[in-house]
Structure formats: C-alpha cells, structure tokens
Amino acid sequence: LGPAATGDAGVFAHWTADVEYLRALDTDYVRPMSVAEMGKRLEQFIADPGTVEFRIRTLPDDRLIGFVALHTIEWNNRTANLAIGIGEPEYRGKGYGTDALRVVLRYAFHELNLERVGLNVNGDNARAIRAYEKAGFRREGTMRRALLRDGQWQDRIVMGILHEEWSARR
C-alpha cells in the first residue's frame, strides 16, 4: 500500500470504463469519468479528514492496480467504513485484495485505534464476500432490495469486524 501519486487520476479514469468493476464497487450508476473529473474527486478524498486512502501497487514494478480506503471515519466512536477495488482486471483474484485488507485492518486497529470497521457489499458479489469473510468480517445484516440492476432487485450485505475479533485471528 502506498500514497497517491501524480498520474493516478489517469489510471482511475481508465477504470471507469470497466462496467464490471464499477458495478461491483458501488451502487451508483455507471458512467465514465474524464481524467480532470477523476482528479477533482481524488483530491476531495485526500483532503477529507474522515478518509484515509491508500493505493494498491505491485511490488516488482510499482504498478497501480487498485485502492483501499477507510472512509466516513467517526473519530469519537472509533469506527470507519471500508472500500476496496482492484481496477486492473488481470490482478483480480490473485490475492492483492486479500493482502491489502490484511494491511489496512492492521493500520485501522493499530495506528488509527479504531474499534470497528464496517462495509456494505452487493449481495451478488460472491468473490468480495468471500474475501471479506476470509479477512474476518462477519455478516451483520441485509439491506433488502437496496440495489436495482438490470431491472432486478439485489440485496446489500452489511459486514463488520471489531478490534477484538481481528486481534483473535492474529
């Protein structure tokens, strides 16, 4: 995991052309973004005191392949929500997301002193749900019919992990 770098907006903008990636990542409607639009969005994330975002890069060649973020941080309650995406298709399913989850959870619980990290995931995203469960997240609930895709309703799964649960797994 690393910090933002010059040129990231171009890579992120390229990922917005990948419908599969965007539909797995978010419940918002899919639309491509220009480099300028993406640059503004990334700057907003970096400036937000309630967000800590990292870039996922490969070790051999430092290639940007994704991101992981702790957002909507409530410092007084010691909670945050997590978002992660592997934007480069050839790197999906290769363990990069699992490794990034492991590192960012250690950061969340040790460096930020959080008590809880939560997330929402599309109910049909079995690969992501498996990765989250492998990292120690537990299903906490279901938001029924929270997402309309291709004329079909889908549920959103609410998941979370507590500091003590994470510590017990280590």
Short mmCIF file of C-alpha atoms in Angstrom, two decimals:
data_model
loop_
_atom_site.label_atom_id
_atom_site.label_comp_id
_atom_site.label_asym_id
_atom_site.label_seq_id
_atom_site.Cartn_x
_atom_site.Cartn_y
_atom_site.Cartn_z
CA LEU A 1 0.00 0.00 0.00
CA GLY A 2 1.23 3.47 -0.79
CA PRO A 3 0.21 7.09 -1.09
CA ALA A 4 -1.40 8.85 -4.00
CA ALA A 5 0.96 9.79 -6.82
CA THR A 6 0.98 12.04 -9.86
CA GLY A 7 -0.79 10.25 -12.70
CA ASP A 8 -3.18 8.25 -10.53
CA ALA A 9 -6.19 10.16 -11.87
CA GLY A 10 -5.50 8.89 -15.38
CA VAL A 11 -5.45 5.27 -14.21
CA PHE A 12 -8.58 5.69 -12.08
CA ALA A 13 -10.36 7.40 -15.00
CA HIS A 14 -9.43 4.45 -17.23
CA TRP A 15 -11.04 2.07 -14.71
CA THR A 16 -14.37 3.95 -15.00
CA ALA A 17 -14.74 2.45 -18.48
CA ASP A 18 -14.89 -1.03 -16.88
CA VAL A 19 -18.58 -1.65 -16.18
CA GLU A 20 -17.93 -4.90 -14.26
CA TYR A 21 -15.50 -3.12 -11.93
CA LEU A 22 -17.79 -0.16 -11.24
CA ARG A 23 -20.88 -2.30 -10.68
CA ALA A 24 -19.02 -4.44 -8.13
CA LEU A 25 -17.54 -1.37 -6.43
CA ASP A 26 -20.55 0.85 -5.92
CA THR A 27 -24.33 1.10 -6.04
CA ASP A 28 -24.23 4.31 -8.05
CA TYR A 29 -24.96 4.28 -11.75
CA VAL A 30 -22.03 3.55 -14.03
CA ARG A 31 -20.53 6.39 -16.02
CA PRO A 32 -17.06 7.01 -17.41
CA MET A 33 -15.12 9.95 -15.97
CA SER A 34 -12.52 12.18 -17.55
CA VAL A 35 -9.05 12.49 -16.05
CA ALA A 36 -9.95 16.03 -14.88
CA GLU A 37 -13.16 14.83 -13.16
CA MET A 38 -11.35 11.96 -11.51
CA GLY A 39 -8.52 14.25 -10.43
CA LYS A 40 -11.00 16.52 -8.62
CA ARG A 41 -12.69 13.54 -6.97
CA LEU A 42 -9.38 12.09 -5.77
CA GLU A 43 -8.30 15.48 -4.39
CA GLN A 44 -11.54 15.64 -2.39
CA PHE A 45 -10.89 12.21 -0.89
CA ILE A 46 -7.34 13.15 0.08
CA ALA A 47 -8.49 16.42 1.69
CA ASP A 48 -11.30 14.77 3.69
CA PRO A 49 -10.25 14.32 7.36
CA GLY A 50 -12.73 11.44 7.58
CA THR A 51 -10.98 9.44 4.86
CA VAL A 52 -7.65 7.64 4.74
CA GLU A 53 -6.95 6.22 1.29
CA PHE A 54 -4.09 4.10 0.02
CA ARG A 55 -3.12 2.96 -3.46
CA ILE A 56 -2.51 -0.73 -4.09
CA ARG A 57 0.65 -1.19 -6.14
CA THR A 58 2.58 -4.24 -7.26
CA LEU A 59 5.95 -4.75 -5.59
CA PRO A 60 8.02 -5.71 -8.67
CA ASP A 61 7.12 -2.73 -10.87
CA ASP A 62 5.11 -0.34 -8.64
CA ARG A 63 2.11 -0.60 -10.97
CA LEU A 64 -1.11 0.98 -9.66
CA ILE A 65 -3.74 -1.77 -9.62
CA GLY A 66 -6.29 -0.61 -7.07
CA PHE A 67 -7.12 1.28 -3.90
CA VAL A 68 -8.28 0.69 -0.35
CA ALA A 69 -9.86 3.36 1.83
CA LEU A 70 -11.17 3.85 5.31
CA HIS A 71 -13.90 6.45 4.95
CA THR A 72 -16.74 8.03 6.90
CA ILE A 73 -14.48 7.79 9.93
CA GLU A 74 -16.21 8.75 13.16
CA TRP A 75 -13.25 9.55 15.38
CA ASN A 76 -15.39 9.94 18.50
CA ASN A 77 -16.92 6.48 18.01
CA ARG A 78 -13.71 4.90 16.66
CA THR A 79 -15.49 3.49 13.60
CA ALA A 80 -14.91 3.59 9.86
CA ASN A 81 -16.25 2.11 6.66
CA LEU A 82 -14.04 0.32 4.19
CA ALA A 83 -13.93 0.44 0.40
CA ILE A 84 -11.58 -1.52 -1.83
CA GLY A 85 -11.24 -2.08 -5.54
CA ILE A 86 -8.81 -3.83 -7.84
CA GLY A 87 -9.17 -1.83 -11.04
CA GLU A 88 -6.81 -3.84 -13.23
CA PRO A 89 -8.70 -6.97 -14.35
CA GLU A 90 -5.62 -9.19 -14.69
CA TYR A 91 -4.81 -8.65 -10.99
CA ARG A 92 -8.23 -9.67 -9.66
CA GLY A 93 -8.41 -12.99 -7.86
CA LYS A 94 -4.64 -13.07 -7.32
CA GLY A 95 -4.57 -12.21 -3.60
CA TYR A 96 -3.79 -8.49 -3.89
CA GLY A 97 -7.13 -7.51 -2.35
CA THR A 98 -6.75 -10.03 0.46
CA ASP A 99 -3.28 -8.71 1.24
CA ALA A 100 -4.48 -5.10 1.12
CA LEU A 101 -7.32 -5.94 3.53
CA ARG A 102 -4.85 -7.53 5.95
CA VAL A 103 -2.58 -4.47 5.90
CA VAL A 104 -5.33 -1.85 6.10
CA LEU A 105 -7.04 -3.61 9.01
CA ARG A 106 -3.76 -3.66 10.93
CA TYR A 107 -3.45 0.06 10.17
CA ALA A 108 -7.06 0.72 11.24
CA PHE A 109 -6.78 -1.08 14.56
CA HIS A 110 -3.18 -0.30 15.49
CA GLU A 111 -2.44 3.11 14.01
CA LEU A 112 -5.89 4.72 14.00
CA ASN A 113 -7.01 2.92 17.15
CA LEU A 114 -10.42 2.08 15.67
CA GLU A 115 -12.84 -0.29 17.38
CA ARG A 116 -14.92 -1.24 14.33
CA VAL A 117 -14.54 -1.33 10.56
CA GLY A 118 -17.68 -1.93 8.53
CA LEU A 119 -18.66 -2.19 4.89
CA ASN A 120 -21.55 -2.82 2.54
CA VAL A 121 -21.24 -5.21 -0.38
CA ASN A 122 -23.54 -6.08 -3.25
CA GLY A 123 -25.29 -9.34 -2.40
CA ASP A 124 -24.34 -10.93 -5.72
CA ASN A 125 -20.61 -10.18 -5.31
CA ALA A 126 -19.63 -13.63 -4.01
CA ARG A 127 -15.90 -13.10 -4.62
CA ALA A 128 -15.82 -9.96 -2.47
CA ILE A 129 -17.94 -11.53 0.28
CA ARG A 130 -15.52 -14.49 0.46
CA ALA A 131 -12.54 -12.12 0.66
CA TYR A 132 -14.16 -10.11 3.46
CA GLU A 133 -15.06 -13.25 5.41
CA LYS A 134 -11.53 -14.56 4.93
CA ALA A 135 -10.24 -11.30 6.46
CA GLY A 136 -12.53 -11.80 9.48
CA PHE A 137 -15.56 -9.69 8.60
CA ARG A 138 -18.90 -11.04 9.79
CA ARG A 139 -22.30 -10.61 8.20
CA GLU A 140 -24.30 -8.24 10.36
CA GLY A 141 -27.41 -7.76 8.29
CA THR A 142 -29.04 -7.39 4.92
CA MET A 143 -30.48 -4.31 3.30
CA ARG A 144 -33.20 -5.94 1.25
CA ARG A 145 -33.79 -4.71 -2.31
CA ALA A 146 -31.28 -1.90 -1.89
CA LEU A 147 -29.87 -2.06 -5.40
CA LEU A 148 -31.63 -2.13 -8.77
CA ARG A 149 -29.51 -3.59 -11.57
CA ASP A 150 -30.76 -4.61 -15.00
CA GLY A 151 -34.34 -4.41 -13.75
CA GLN A 152 -33.64 -6.84 -10.90
CA TRP A 153 -33.52 -6.02 -7.20
CA GLN A 154 -30.45 -7.07 -5.25
CA ASP A 155 -29.69 -7.04 -1.57
CA ARG A 156 -26.75 -5.29 0.07
CA ILE A 157 -24.90 -7.20 2.77
CA VAL A 158 -23.70 -5.28 5.84
CA MET A 159 -20.47 -6.66 7.28
CA GLY A 160 -18.15 -5.61 10.07
CA ILE A 161 -15.14 -6.57 12.12
CA LEU A 162 -14.30 -5.49 15.65
CA HIS A 163 -10.83 -4.89 17.05
CA GLU A 164 -11.07 -7.90 19.38
CA GLU A 165 -12.20 -10.19 16.54
CA TRP A 166 -9.31 -9.04 14.38
CA SER A 167 -6.83 -9.48 17.27
CA ALA A 168 -8.11 -13.01 17.99
CA ARG A 169 -7.44 -14.02 14.36
CA ARG A 170 -3.83 -12.90 14.54
#
